[in-house]
Short mmCIF file of C-alpha atoms and ligand atoms in Angstrom, two decimals:
data_model
loop_
_atom_site.label_atom_id
_atom_site.label_comp_id
_atom_site.label_asym_id
_atom_site.label_seq_id
_atom_site.Cartn_x
_atom_site.Cartn_y
_atom_site.Cartn_z
CA ILE J 1 0.00 0.00 0.00
CA SER J 2 1.92 2.94 -1.33
CA TRP J 3 0.58 5.84 0.72
CA PHE J 4 1.31 4.07 3.99
CA THR J 5 4.78 3.03 2.86
CA ASP J 6 5.37 6.62 1.78
CA SER J 7 4.34 7.85 5.22
CA MET J 8 6.71 5.35 6.79
CA ARG J 9 9.50 6.25 4.39
CA GLU J 10 8.95 9.85 5.27
CA ALA J 11 9.26 8.77 8.89
CA ARG J 12 12.42 6.74 8.28
CA PRO J 13 15.34 8.86 7.21
CA VAL J 14 17.39 7.28 4.45
CA ARG J 15 19.84 10.12 4.26
CA VAL J 16 20.28 12.18 7.36
CA GLU J 17 20.65 15.90 6.80
CA THR J 18 24.09 16.84 8.07
CA ARG J 19 23.80 20.59 7.78
CA HIS J 20 21.72 21.50 10.84
CA ARG J 21 21.80 25.17 11.45
CA ILE J 22 19.01 25.32 14.02
CA GLN J 23 20.26 22.53 16.20
CA ASN J 24 23.94 22.06 16.24
CA THR J 25 24.06 20.12 19.46
CA PRO J 26 27.56 19.13 20.44
CA THR J 27 28.42 15.84 22.10
CA VAL J 28 27.82 16.07 25.81
CA THR J 29 29.35 12.77 26.95
CA ASP J 30 32.66 14.45 27.59
CA CYS J 31 31.44 16.96 30.19
CA SER J 32 31.89 19.78 27.69
CA PRO J 33 32.40 23.32 28.94
CA PRO J 34 29.21 25.29 29.69
CA ASN J 35 28.98 27.40 26.54
CA ALA J 36 29.29 24.37 24.26
CA VAL J 37 25.56 23.61 24.56
CA ALA J 38 24.43 27.22 24.45
CA ASN J 39 22.83 26.93 21.02
CA VAL J 40 20.17 24.37 21.95
CA SER J 41 16.86 26.21 21.55
CA GLN J 42 14.30 26.44 24.34
CA TYR J 43 11.66 25.62 21.71
CA ALA J 44 11.17 22.01 20.57
CA CYS J 45 10.28 23.31 17.08
CA GLN J 46 13.88 24.54 16.76
CA ARG J 47 15.35 21.21 17.81
CA ARG J 48 15.48 17.92 15.90
CA THR J 49 14.34 15.02 18.03
CA THR J 50 14.34 11.52 16.56
CA THR J 51 12.95 8.39 18.24
CA GLU J 52 16.47 7.56 19.40
CA ASN J 53 16.51 8.77 23.00
CA HIS J 54 19.96 8.56 24.62
CA ASN J 55 18.71 9.86 27.95
CA LYS J 56 15.78 7.55 28.69
CA ILE J 57 16.91 7.00 32.30
CA PHE J 58 16.30 10.70 32.92
CA THR J 59 13.34 11.35 30.63
CA ASP J 60 11.24 8.42 31.96
CA VAL J 61 11.62 9.85 35.46
CA MET J 62 10.84 13.41 34.29
CA GLU J 63 7.71 12.19 32.53
CA GLU J 64 6.51 10.39 35.65
CA LEU J 65 7.12 13.52 37.69
CA ALA J 66 5.20 15.53 35.09
CA GLU J 67 2.29 13.10 35.25
CA SER J 68 2.26 13.22 39.04
CA SER J 69 2.25 17.06 38.94
CA GLU J 70 -0.63 16.88 36.46
CA PHE J 71 -2.63 14.74 38.91
CA ASN J 72 -1.97 17.40 41.55
CA GLU J 73 -3.03 20.11 39.09
CA SER J 74 0.41 21.71 39.41
CA LYS J 75 0.56 23.10 35.88
CA GLY J 76 3.88 24.92 36.24
CA PRO J 77 5.94 21.97 37.50
CA CYS J 78 4.18 19.65 35.04
CA LEU J 79 5.20 21.80 32.07
CA ALA J 80 8.71 22.28 33.47
CA PHE J 81 9.30 18.49 33.72
CA ARG J 82 7.89 17.91 30.24
CA GLN J 83 10.12 20.63 28.78
CA ALA J 84 13.17 19.26 30.58
CA ALA J 85 12.44 15.75 29.28
CA SER J 86 12.01 17.15 25.79
CA VAL J 87 15.37 18.98 25.82
CA LEU J 88 17.14 15.82 27.04
CA LYS J 89 15.47 13.73 24.32
CA SER J 90 17.00 15.98 21.66
CA LEU J 91 20.59 15.45 22.81
CA PRO J 92 22.80 13.40 20.48
CA SER J 93 24.30 11.33 23.30
CA ALA J 94 23.86 10.33 26.93
CA VAL J 95 24.54 12.78 29.74
CA HIS J 96 27.13 11.37 32.15
CA CYS J 97 27.75 14.33 34.44
CA LEU J 98 26.00 17.52 35.52
CA GLU J 99 28.66 19.74 33.94
CA ALA J 100 27.55 18.44 30.55
CA ILE J 101 24.09 20.03 30.87
CA GLN J 102 25.24 23.48 31.92
CA GLY J 103 23.85 26.07 29.57
CA LEU J 104 21.01 23.86 28.33
CA PRO J 105 17.61 25.60 28.38
CA CYS J 106 14.58 24.44 30.40
CA LEU J 107 16.58 22.55 33.04
CA GLY J 108 15.69 24.14 36.38
CA GLU J 109 17.11 23.49 39.84
CA HIS J 110 14.51 20.83 40.59
CA THR J 111 15.27 18.94 37.39
CA LYS J 112 19.01 19.17 37.98
CA ALA J 113 18.57 17.80 41.51
CA VAL J 114 16.67 14.80 40.11
CA MET J 115 19.36 14.26 37.48
CA GLU J 116 22.08 14.44 40.09
CA GLU J 117 20.32 11.76 42.12
CA ILE J 118 20.11 9.52 39.06
CA LEU J 119 23.76 10.15 38.17
CA THR J 120 24.90 9.39 41.73
CA PHE J 121 22.64 6.52 42.75
CA GLY J 122 21.36 5.24 39.42
CA ARG J 123 17.80 5.96 40.59
CA SER J 124 15.52 8.75 41.74
CA PHE J 125 14.22 8.45 45.31
CA LYS J 126 11.69 11.16 44.60
CA VAL J 127 10.08 9.19 41.79
CA GLU J 128 10.21 5.95 43.78
CA GLU J 129 8.30 7.66 46.54
CA ILE J 130 5.68 8.84 44.04
CA ARG J 131 5.38 5.37 42.51
CA CYS J 132 4.49 4.00 45.97
CA ASP J 133 1.90 6.70 46.58
CA GLU J 134 -1.59 5.24 46.79
CA ARG J 135 -3.26 8.19 45.09
CA TYR J 136 -0.75 8.28 42.22
CA GLN J 137 -1.16 4.52 41.67
CA ALA J 138 -4.95 4.75 41.62
CA LEU J 139 -5.09 7.79 39.32
CA LYS J 140 -2.59 6.22 36.92
CA LEU J 141 -4.60 3.00 36.83
CA PHE J 142 -7.97 4.72 36.36
CA THR J 143 -6.75 7.10 33.64
CA SER J 144 -5.34 4.10 31.76
CA VAL J 145 -8.96 3.24 30.89
CA PHE J 146 -10.17 4.72 27.57
CA GLY J 147 -12.67 7.50 28.38
CA VAL J 148 -11.42 8.16 31.92
CA GLY J 149 -9.73 11.52 32.48
CA PRO J 150 -8.02 12.91 35.59
CA LYS J 151 -11.28 14.44 36.92
CA THR J 152 -13.23 11.17 36.88
CA ALA J 153 -10.23 9.29 38.26
CA GLU J 154 -10.00 11.75 41.15
CA LYS J 155 -13.73 11.39 41.84
CA TRP J 156 -13.41 7.60 42.05
CA TYR J 157 -10.33 7.87 44.25
CA ARG J 158 -12.16 10.19 46.65
CA ARG J 159 -14.93 7.63 46.94
CA GLY J 160 -12.35 5.22 48.27
CA LEU J 161 -12.05 3.11 45.12
CA ARG J 162 -8.60 1.69 44.35
CA SER J 163 -8.84 -1.03 41.71
CA LEU J 164 -10.58 -1.52 38.36
CA LYS J 165 -12.51 -4.41 39.88
CA GLU J 166 -13.82 -2.10 42.60
CA ILE J 167 -15.00 0.36 39.94
CA LEU J 168 -16.83 -2.37 38.06
CA THR J 169 -18.51 -3.83 41.15
CA GLU J 170 -19.48 -0.50 42.76
CA PRO J 171 -23.24 -0.26 42.11
CA ASN J 172 -23.41 3.53 42.32
CA ILE J 173 -20.94 4.15 39.53
CA GLN J 174 -22.47 5.00 36.17
CA LEU J 175 -20.01 4.43 33.36
CA ASN J 176 -20.61 6.28 30.11
CA ARG J 177 -20.55 4.46 26.76
CA MET J 178 -16.89 5.26 26.09
CA GLN J 179 -15.82 4.05 29.53
CA ARG J 180 -17.84 0.84 29.14
CA ALA J 181 -15.94 0.18 25.91
CA GLY J 182 -12.72 1.10 27.70
CA PHE J 183 -13.34 -1.59 30.32
CA LEU J 184 -14.65 -4.13 27.85
CA TYR J 185 -11.52 -3.98 25.69
CA TYR J 186 -9.12 -2.96 28.45
CA SER J 187 -6.58 -5.77 28.11
CA ASP J 188 -6.28 -5.21 24.34
CA ILE J 189 -6.21 -1.44 24.14
CA SER J 190 -3.85 -1.03 27.09
CA LYS J 191 -1.33 -3.02 25.05
CA ALA J 192 0.92 -1.08 22.67
CA VAL J 193 0.10 -1.13 18.95
CA SER J 194 3.06 -2.20 16.80
CA LYS J 195 4.13 -0.66 13.52
CA ALA J 196 3.06 -3.85 11.69
CA GLU J 197 -0.40 -3.56 13.26
CA ALA J 198 -0.57 0.15 12.36
CA LYS J 199 0.32 -0.75 8.78
CA ALA J 200 -2.42 -3.41 8.65
CA LEU J 201 -4.93 -0.84 9.93
CA GLY J 202 -3.64 1.63 7.34
CA CYS J 203 -4.55 -0.89 4.62
CA ILE J 204 -8.04 -1.39 6.06
CA ILE J 205 -8.70 2.34 6.38
CA GLU J 206 -7.35 3.06 2.92
CA GLU J 207 -9.45 0.38 1.28
CA THR J 208 -12.54 1.58 3.14
CA VAL J 209 -12.02 5.27 2.39
CA HIS J 210 -11.18 4.75 -1.27
CA TRP J 211 -14.11 2.38 -1.77
CA ILE J 212 -16.32 5.31 -0.73
CA ALA J 213 -14.35 8.13 -2.39
CA PRO J 214 -11.56 7.08 -4.77
CA ASP J 215 -10.05 10.58 -4.79
CA ALA J 216 -10.01 11.02 -0.99
CA ILE J 217 -6.71 12.13 0.50
CA LEU J 218 -5.51 10.01 3.41
CA ALA J 219 -2.51 10.41 5.70
CA LEU J 220 -1.10 8.58 8.65
CA THR J 221 -0.47 11.01 11.53
CA GLY J 222 0.45 10.73 15.24
CA GLY J 223 3.42 8.81 16.55
CA PHE J 224 3.60 6.37 13.63
CA ARG J 225 4.12 9.23 11.17
CA ARG J 226 7.00 10.30 13.43
CA GLY J 227 8.57 6.86 12.97
CA LYS J 228 7.69 5.39 16.37
CA GLU J 229 7.78 1.58 16.66
CA TYR J 230 4.83 1.47 19.07
CA GLY J 231 1.86 3.67 19.93
CA HIS J 232 -1.27 3.68 22.04
CA ASP J 233 -3.47 4.18 18.98
CA VAL J 234 -3.26 4.80 15.22
CA ASP J 235 -4.17 8.28 13.95
CA PHE J 236 -5.32 9.18 10.43
CA LEU J 237 -6.32 12.37 8.65
CA LEU J 238 -8.60 12.33 5.62
CA THR J 239 -10.04 14.95 3.33
CA MET J 240 -11.40 15.51 -0.17
CA PRO J 241 -9.67 17.54 -2.90
CA GLU J 242 -12.80 19.66 -3.35
CA MET J 243 -13.90 21.92 -0.46
CA GLY J 244 -17.07 20.77 1.25
CA LYS J 245 -16.95 17.24 -0.23
CA GLU J 246 -15.48 16.00 3.07
CA GLU J 247 -18.84 16.58 4.79
CA GLY J 248 -20.44 13.27 5.60
CA LEU J 249 -17.31 11.35 4.61
CA LEU J 250 -16.55 10.05 8.10
CA LEU J 251 -20.11 8.83 8.62
CA HIS J 252 -19.82 6.80 5.41
CA VAL J 253 -16.48 5.39 6.54
CA ILE J 254 -18.00 4.41 9.89
CA ASP J 255 -20.96 2.69 8.16
CA ARG J 256 -18.61 0.78 5.90
CA LEU J 257 -16.44 -0.36 8.83
CA ARG J 258 -19.61 -1.53 10.60
CA ASP J 259 -20.72 -3.44 7.48
CA GLN J 260 -17.35 -5.20 7.45
CA GLY J 261 -18.01 -6.34 11.03
CA ILE J 262 -14.84 -4.72 12.42
CA LEU J 263 -16.34 -1.73 14.24
CA LEU J 264 -16.26 -2.54 17.96
CA TYR J 265 -16.85 1.01 19.19
CA CYS J 266 -17.41 4.43 17.66
CA GLU J 267 -17.67 7.90 19.14
CA TYR J 268 -18.43 10.36 16.34
CA GLN J 269 -18.16 14.13 16.71
CA GLY J 270 -19.56 16.27 13.94
CA SER J 271 -17.71 19.36 12.77
CA THR J 272 -18.22 22.58 14.71
CA PHE J 273 -15.61 24.31 12.57
CA ASP J 274 -16.50 27.92 11.81
CA VAL J 275 -14.17 29.96 9.59
CA SER J 276 -15.60 33.22 10.92
CA LYS J 277 -14.46 32.29 14.45
CA LEU J 278 -10.79 31.97 13.46
CA PRO J 279 -8.35 32.31 15.06
CA SER J 280 -8.99 30.43 18.26
CA CYS J 281 -6.99 31.64 21.21
CA ARG J 282 -7.69 28.55 23.28
CA PHE J 283 -4.70 26.58 22.06
CA GLU J 284 -4.99 23.53 24.24
CA ASP J 285 -8.58 22.91 23.15
CA MET J 286 -9.66 20.07 20.96
CA ASP J 287 -9.98 21.15 17.35
CA SER J 288 -13.45 21.43 15.87
CA PHE J 289 -13.10 19.17 12.79
CA GLN J 290 -15.33 16.17 12.32
CA LYS J 291 -13.63 13.20 13.94
CA CYS J 292 -14.23 9.78 15.39
CA PHE J 293 -12.61 7.75 18.13
CA LEU J 294 -12.87 4.09 17.19
CA ILE J 295 -12.05 0.66 18.48
CA LEU J 296 -11.51 -1.71 15.57
CA ARG J 297 -11.12 -5.44 15.35
CA LEU J 298 -7.83 -6.44 13.75
CA GLU J 299 -7.42 -10.03 12.55
CA GLN J 300 -4.20 -12.00 12.95
CA GLY J 301 -4.08 -12.79 9.23
CA GLN J 302 -4.03 -9.09 8.32
CA VAL J 303 -0.78 -8.37 10.15
CA GLU J 304 2.47 -9.00 8.33
CA GLY J 305 5.60 -10.36 9.94
CA GLU J 306 6.47 -13.26 12.22
CA ARG J 307 5.15 -11.73 15.39
CA GLY J 308 1.72 -10.80 14.10
CA LEU J 309 -0.67 -9.41 16.68
CA GLN J 310 0.46 -7.99 20.02
CA ARG J 311 -1.27 -10.29 22.52
CA ASP J 312 -0.81 -11.97 25.87
CA PRO J 313 0.90 -15.35 25.81
CA GLY J 314 -1.79 -18.00 25.80
CA ASP J 315 -4.34 -15.73 24.13
CA SER J 316 -5.69 -17.94 21.38
CA ARG J 317 -8.11 -15.46 19.83
CA GLY J 318 -7.21 -14.70 16.26
CA TRP J 319 -7.80 -10.96 16.70
CA ARG J 320 -7.24 -7.96 18.95
CA ALA J 321 -8.97 -4.63 19.54
CA VAL J 322 -7.10 -1.45 18.53
CA ARG J 323 -7.82 2.25 19.12
CA VAL J 324 -8.00 4.32 15.93
CA ASP J 325 -8.65 8.07 15.53
CA LEU J 326 -9.91 9.54 12.24
CA VAL J 327 -10.05 13.31 11.65
CA ALA J 328 -11.54 14.92 8.53
CA PRO J 329 -10.80 18.65 8.06
CA PRO J 330 -11.77 20.63 4.94
CA VAL J 331 -8.91 20.61 2.43
CA ASP J 332 -7.92 24.27 3.00
CA ARG J 333 -7.27 23.40 6.69
CA TYR J 334 -5.47 20.14 5.90
CA ALA J 335 -1.88 21.36 6.42
CA PHE J 336 -2.69 22.84 9.85
CA ALA J 337 -4.53 19.69 10.92
CA LEU J 338 -1.67 17.49 9.65
CA LEU J 339 0.91 19.51 11.57
CA GLY J 340 -1.18 19.41 14.75
CA TRP J 341 -2.11 15.73 14.57
CA THR J 342 1.42 14.62 13.75
CA GLY J 343 2.56 15.89 17.15
CA SER J 344 4.36 15.26 19.34
CA ARG J 345 2.25 17.09 21.88
CA GLN J 346 5.35 18.91 23.16
CA PHE J 347 6.41 19.81 19.61
CA GLY J 348 2.94 21.26 18.95
CA ARG J 349 2.89 23.09 22.25
CA ASP J 350 6.25 24.73 21.53
CA LEU J 351 5.25 25.61 17.96
CA ARG J 352 2.27 27.54 19.35
CA THR J 353 4.34 29.21 22.06
CA PHE J 354 7.03 30.11 19.53
CA ALA J 355 4.42 31.56 17.14
CA GLN J 356 2.92 33.70 19.86
CA LYS J 357 6.03 34.84 21.73
CA GLU J 358 8.51 35.20 18.88
CA ARG J 359 6.27 36.05 15.91
CA GLN J 360 3.08 37.60 17.34
CA MET J 361 1.10 34.91 15.57
CA LEU J 362 -1.56 32.48 16.76
CA LEU J 363 -1.30 28.87 15.62
CA ASP J 364 -3.72 26.01 16.20
CA ASN J 365 -4.95 22.93 14.30
CA HIS J 366 -7.10 25.17 12.07
CA ALA J 367 -5.09 28.25 11.16
CA LEU J 368 -2.14 30.58 11.55
CA TYR J 369 -3.11 34.16 12.34
CA ASP J 370 -0.70 37.07 12.00
CA LYS J 371 -1.64 39.56 14.73
CA THR J 372 0.45 42.33 13.18
CA LYS J 373 -1.03 41.99 9.70
CA LYS J 374 -4.42 41.00 11.16
CA LEU J 375 -4.93 38.14 8.73
CA CYS J 376 -4.88 34.35 8.49
CA LEU J 377 -1.93 33.03 6.50
CA PRO J 378 -2.78 30.38 3.90
CA ALA J 379 -0.92 27.05 3.75
CA THR J 380 -1.26 23.95 1.60
CA THR J 381 1.69 22.08 3.09
CA GLU J 382 3.41 21.88 6.47
CA LYS J 383 6.44 23.53 4.83
CA ASP J 384 4.30 26.62 4.15
CA ILE J 385 3.53 26.90 7.87
CA PHE J 386 7.17 26.57 8.93
CA ALA J 387 8.06 29.20 6.31
CA HIS J 388 5.41 31.63 7.59
CA LEU J 389 6.86 31.17 11.08
CA GLY J 390 10.40 31.76 9.82
CA LEU J 391 11.43 28.30 11.02
CA GLU J 392 13.59 25.74 9.28
CA TYR J 393 11.48 22.79 8.22
CA VAL J 394 11.54 19.92 10.71
CA GLU J 395 10.72 16.48 9.26
CA PRO J 396 8.02 14.41 11.01
CA TRP J 397 10.65 11.91 12.23
CA GLN J 398 12.48 14.81 13.91
CA ARG J 399 9.40 15.93 15.87
CA ASN J 400 9.60 13.36 18.69
CA ALA J 401 10.09 16.09 21.26
N1 DCT Y 1 -3.70 15.96 19.08
C1 DCT Y 1 -4.39 17.11 18.78
N2 DCT Y 1 -5.64 17.29 19.26
C2 DCT Y 1 -6.23 16.32 20.01
C3 DCT Y 1 -5.54 15.12 20.30
C4 DCT Y 1 -4.26 14.96 19.80
O1 DCT Y 1 -3.87 17.98 18.11
N3 DCT Y 1 -7.44 16.52 20.47
C5 DCT Y 1 -2.36 15.80 18.56
C6 DCT Y 1 -1.28 15.67 19.57
C7 DCT Y 1 -0.46 14.49 19.15
C8 DCT Y 1 -1.22 13.87 18.01
O2 DCT Y 1 -2.38 14.62 17.81
C9 DCT Y 1 -1.56 12.43 18.21
O3 DCT Y 1 -2.15 12.21 19.48
P1 DCT Y 1 -1.85 10.89 20.29
O4 DCT Y 1 -2.32 9.71 19.52
O5 DCT Y 1 -2.43 11.05 21.64
O6 DCT Y 1 -0.29 10.94 20.44
P2 DCT Y 1 0.86 10.13 19.69
O7 DCT Y 1 1.97 11.07 19.58
O8 DCT Y 1 0.34 9.53 18.45
O9 DCT Y 1 1.23 9.05 20.76
P3 DCT Y 1 0.85 7.49 20.78
O10 DCT Y 1 1.94 6.83 20.05
O11 DCT Y 1 0.83 7.10 22.21
O12 DCT Y 1 -0.48 7.32 20.13
MG1 MG Y 2 -1.34 8.24 18.41
#
């Protein structure tokens, strides 16, 4: 299937660009002098971050600390840990001493203290304490269910509930449809989706979409477009070459998936997109394109490769359930939606911050608004958007910030 292979090829660098002006990160293994790392940008959109993370021992801890801060609604510390993790992910080699990170942006005193602990003891006592915390454990477990956010998790925790079994047996808890699906398919959808599985789903979606509309435009987005080996779901963007023809497209796709007997769950949201309301200032909001959150049935025989489906040992079913997101913007919004849905979340967050702080522009999944010129800037490709922002183009596989 050529479009999927193209997406993957795009995600897998054959020839690595050697002339990097925006990120010329030196090697930091040798405890380089402070000013050697001075040209690492504070913005992820000015760094190149592949899936190869040399500092996982630090970034895993930072991400757990960020998550814990998020549960405590400590927005500042949460963002600070995520930014620190993101900077460390972009480094070309492992950090072996604190001197090597001097001059790097986004690494505050708190982060440095955690790194020092890891460098000295090989572990972080702070994070180990958090991992043992009853509330953290419960919130992490509850939010691992599809359809359960931090607010619901907190509510359940406050009612004294601690395990998924307790949630399911508590008579006073009313699960919504999405949460019921989340519990029903929990063991499958809490398991990572492999690239081979994503590719198989790409074939199914492509066949379905093109059966309905042969000229539809389809793209793989999310982590798999960035070249990740595993993900929690598979994300796709689809549109029609002619404006307005995308209306109703998703509903047809959903019907067709149901007819094929592979639609296990579907949450459809119609478009609330309104050109006259652009630009939106609420960056962190969901975009308003028509979209659907699906759970699809993937058969063993559809997945290429020796390993086939990701399943528990002893699971003899010939299929698994997989989470799939489909988003269908109008074609003139396609580039913005593609950029937003390709992620990573941190890359997108920093693109928006950069646009606002450095360029007096507002960027979201729908548009780029120039506050000085008081107009929306048009774009047909992601490259157009980077150019408007005065940024060097960053390939999808370099956006794993
Ligand atoms: N995104 C967005 N608006 C949303 C949800 C997501 O713009 N309402 C963006 C952020 C990242 C991207 O879309 C894909 O989202 P995820 O699937 O959550 O992230 P991922 O990078 O694909 O990670 P994973 O591999 O875990 O799926
Ligand atoms: Mg994803």
